């Protein structure tokens, strides 16, 4: 027995969205697993920038870059009432709803639909696809999982329209659901703690594999108060670097993939356990890759030999999660980095061949109680170090240590309305850090190319 399983990656509804190596990795992992359990898998990716129907009907194809990032299709839509205060247009990113309906019409034989979710404040796109599925495939069970479903479980259960909402890791739970509700045998049951026991994500279901995200680990040894990593993964689980090299080789040899993005929360921690042997092995096998780290890296591990290895191995996009240059805040938020460590890391990376614009340093802005001067001083410090400051606007996450403070500080009802978690909305802004202050800093960052020799 086997089932026809349809996987759906919903639209993004937001003020802004850019494809920074963004793929529905969790959903495609489940696809790989269900295929290993002999189910028939297919996928509709609402974010597909290469959708042929869209390309036929649009006068402009989204601009894409050689490294596997770029723009999505988008349509301006009405802004939700609660976000009216922000004078920016609000969009649906991805294919048009009629194109989605057409795609769905080819899947009338689906037995079950799996919908994923990412940012908590992207839920309107999730609800919209579920509404259309319910309309076009009445009676077919819809299972919702992913980050929004896990972090806002009650909200999703009450409002999404899904038949089942799954919280947390999906591997065991999806097999169990199919067993309980469809009497499906479990043929291949992976060990969730052994990441190498999972079948590769089913990227072959996508229209075009322009890049592949890789996970070498789950979780993080740090416990930063704004981050939810430890809520999902109690332990820090790592793969065997040789198995990661096998996976990279698989995508390169079978599908010609050159660009890989790491989705790890702690890729560089204990370099001898992962990044060093992995990159050495990639080199030994003569694989030709470009690596990108849209999710911030830890600064502490960077020394001269690692910098050279990263540069020689084709690490093109380096992003650090530095967050702030204020020592007190660094200590209070989790102690993952200190100023001297950033200075030293940038020095080594530059000696290895990186330029200022290659080294992006994320700075959290808009955290509860944060002052404008903190962000300005942090920007200045990153510039002094010779790197490129990048603002990471704070999105409050339910269940994190900072969450109660965010609730207390924010004038908005962030507990009941996840739309307020939108990072562009800066829901914890205050008299010491207003939207105007934020806009001034943002405008200054735009002039940086001239100020700091950063080429755009
Ligand atoms: C990669 C990543 C990104 C990528 C994009 C990823 C994407 N596809 O959208 C980039 C770098 C662009 C990004 C950006 C941001 N991110 Co981010 N990101 C991540 C990260 C590290 C990995 C996500 C991932 O793919 N995980 C791996 C897969 C395997 O796990 P998974 O998706 O959870 O899937 C599993 C389960 O959820 C479940 N599942 C998934 N789907 C389904 C479906 C069904 C039916 C079932 C049963 C189960 C199921 O099963 C899967 C396998 O176990 C997470 C943290 C993390 N460690 O997960 C943060 C995370 C999602 N991001 C977060 C944040 C804060 C941001 C930013 C706001 C940061 C900033 N201030 O700039 C921006 C926002 C961007 C925007 N435009 O709004 C927060 C969430 C915030 C929120 N309110 O929702 C997270 C949780 C990190 C954190 N700090 O706590 N991010």
Tab-separated table of C-alpha atoms and ligand atoms in Angstrom, residues 14 16 20 22-23 25-27 29-30 114-116 118-122 143-147 151 166 168-171 174 215 226-229 232-233 263 265 294-295 392-393 395-397 421 423, ligand 1:
chain	number	residue	atom	x	y	z
A	14	UNK	CA	5.210	40.213	3.791
A	16	UNK	CA	9.594	42.404	1.679
A	20	UNK	CA	18.385	34.373	0.127
A	22	UNK	CA	15.495	29.881	0.657
A	23	UNK	CA	14.083	26.400	0.094
A	25	UNK	CA	14.184	22.073	3.429
A	26	UNK	CA	12.126	20.521	6.249
A	27	UNK	CA	9.241	19.665	3.909
A	29	UNK	CA	13.268	16.053	4.066
A	30	UNK	CA	9.840	14.619	4.834
A	114	UNK	CA	1.387	18.246	3.673
A	115	UNK	CA	1.773	21.992	4.096
A	116	UNK	CA	4.890	23.521	5.627
A	118	UNK	CA	8.317	29.059	8.132
A	119	UNK	CA	8.200	32.510	9.778
A	120	UNK	CA	5.359	32.878	12.284
A	121	UNK	CA	4.198	36.088	10.589
A	122	UNK	CA	3.926	34.429	7.175
A	143	UNK	CA	-1.467	18.236	7.659
A	144	UNK	CA	0.321	21.409	8.680
A	145	UNK	CA	3.799	21.491	10.223
A	146	UNK	CA	6.925	23.648	10.317
A	147	UNK	CA	8.128	26.617	12.296
A	151	UNK	CA	5.894	28.112	17.605
A	166	UNK	CA	2.167	18.953	13.968
A	168	UNK	CA	8.318	20.051	16.184
A	169	UNK	CA	10.299	17.582	14.148
A	170	UNK	CA	8.180	15.847	11.549
A	171	UNK	CA	9.919	12.560	10.701
A	174	UNK	CA	4.306	12.036	9.938
A	215	UNK	CA	22.238	20.856	7.248
A	226	UNK	CA	16.281	35.900	21.408
A	227	UNK	CA	16.717	32.577	19.571
A	228	UNK	CA	14.470	29.532	19.411
A	229	UNK	CA	16.976	26.910	18.262
A	232	UNK	CA	13.280	22.726	18.557
A	233	UNK	CA	16.398	20.750	19.335
A	263	UNK	CA	21.161	26.181	7.235
A	265	UNK	CA	22.557	27.264	13.586
A	294	UNK	CA	22.662	33.180	4.923
A	295	UNK	CA	22.092	32.120	8.526
A	392	UNK	CA	18.753	42.077	11.490
A	393	UNK	CA	15.457	43.516	12.647
A	395	UNK	CA	11.380	39.275	15.409
A	396	UNK	CA	10.048	38.137	18.808
A	397	UNK	CA	9.706	34.364	19.066
A	421	UNK	CA	6.312	39.374	14.852
A	423	UNK	CA	10.740	41.868	11.555
B	1	LIG	C1	17.527	28.979	7.109
B	1	LIG	C2	16.793	29.995	7.945
B	1	LIG	C3	16.492	31.213	7.360
B	1	LIG	C4	16.717	31.520	5.873
B	1	LIG	C5	15.432	31.245	5.054
B	1	LIG	C6	14.810	29.915	5.342
B	1	LIG	C7	13.473	29.638	4.688
B	1	LIG	N1	13.358	28.508	4.053
B	1	LIG	O1	12.561	30.445	4.765
B	1	LIG	C8	17.023	33.033	5.943
B	1	LIG	C9	18.506	33.187	6.204
B	1	LIG	C10	16.662	33.862	4.726
B	1	LIG	C11	16.263	33.427	7.218
B	1	LIG	C12	15.868	34.698	7.483
B	1	LIG	C13	15.291	35.102	8.683
B	1	LIG	N2	15.054	34.293	9.747
B	1	LIG	CO1	15.353	32.447	9.737
B	1	LIG	N3	15.844	30.605	10.035
B	1	LIG	C14	16.394	29.723	9.284
B	1	LIG	C15	16.684	28.441	10.102
B	1	LIG	C16	18.134	28.525	10.562
B	1	LIG	C17	16.514	27.104	9.431
B	1	LIG	C18	15.123	26.722	8.919
B	1	LIG	C19	15.176	25.306	8.402
B	1	LIG	O2	15.053	25.068	7.220
B	1	LIG	N4	15.425	24.338	9.291
B	1	LIG	C20	15.709	22.964	8.938
B	1	LIG	C21	14.484	22.124	8.685
B	1	LIG	C22	14.931	20.681	8.501
B	1	LIG	O3	13.648	22.205	9.798
B	1	LIG	P1	12.107	22.651	9.723
B	1	LIG	O4	11.855	23.602	8.617
B	1	LIG	O5	11.717	23.087	11.085
B	1	LIG	O6	11.342	21.311	9.361
B	1	LIG	C23	11.092	20.287	10.300
B	1	LIG	C24	9.842	20.507	11.173
B	1	LIG	O7	9.476	21.859	11.343
B	1	LIG	C25	8.795	19.704	10.512
B	1	LIG	N5	8.026	20.231	9.391
B	1	LIG	C26	8.296	21.201	8.499
B	1	LIG	N6	7.310	21.302	7.599
B	1	LIG	C27	6.394	20.369	7.888
B	1	LIG	C28	5.190	20.026	7.293
B	1	LIG	C29	4.432	18.978	7.833
B	1	LIG	C30	3.144	18.607	7.200
B	1	LIG	C31	4.892	18.277	8.991
B	1	LIG	C32	4.105	17.164	9.568
B	1	LIG	C33	6.087	18.636	9.594
B	1	LIG	C34	6.835	19.674	9.037
B	1	LIG	O8	9.519	18.592	10.015
B	1	LIG	C35	10.781	19.033	9.517
B	1	LIG	C36	11.784	17.935	9.706
B	1	LIG	O9	11.907	17.595	11.069
B	1	LIG	C37	15.691	28.639	11.296
B	1	LIG	C38	16.178	28.049	12.607
B	1	LIG	C39	16.250	26.561	12.600
B	1	LIG	N7	17.303	26.027	13.142
B	1	LIG	O10	15.382	25.844	12.091
B	1	LIG	C40	15.579	30.166	11.371
B	1	LIG	C41	14.273	30.823	11.830
B	1	LIG	C42	13.114	30.173	11.124
B	1	LIG	N8	14.415	32.270	11.364
B	1	LIG	C43	14.067	33.097	12.200
B	1	LIG	C44	14.296	34.499	12.052
B	1	LIG	C45	14.151	35.366	13.292
B	1	LIG	C46	14.686	35.040	10.829
B	1	LIG	C47	14.796	36.548	10.493
B	1	LIG	C48	13.636	37.380	11.001
B	1	LIG	C49	16.118	37.050	11.023
B	1	LIG	C50	16.282	38.559	10.939
B	1	LIG	N9	16.042	39.259	12.024
B	1	LIG	O11	16.614	39.071	9.927
B	1	LIG	C51	14.874	36.516	8.936
B	1	LIG	C52	13.494	36.819	8.333
B	1	LIG	C53	13.451	36.819	6.862
B	1	LIG	C54	12.212	37.497	6.346
B	1	LIG	N10	12.210	37.804	5.068
B	1	LIG	O12	11.239	37.750	7.026
B	1	LIG	C55	13.403	32.467	13.410
B	1	LIG	C56	11.874	32.427	13.355
B	1	LIG	C57	11.245	33.814	13.474
B	1	LIG	C58	9.757	33.767	13.440
B	1	LIG	N11	9.148	34.760	14.103
B	1	LIG	O13	9.145	32.907	12.877
B	1	LIG	C59	14.068	31.038	13.379
B	1	LIG	C60	13.241	29.953	14.039
B	1	LIG	C61	15.465	31.173	14.051
B	1	LIG	C62	15.513	31.744	15.447
B	1	LIG	N12	16.325	32.754	15.652
B	1	LIG	O14	14.886	31.317	16.374
B	1	LIG	N13	16.070	32.338	8.009
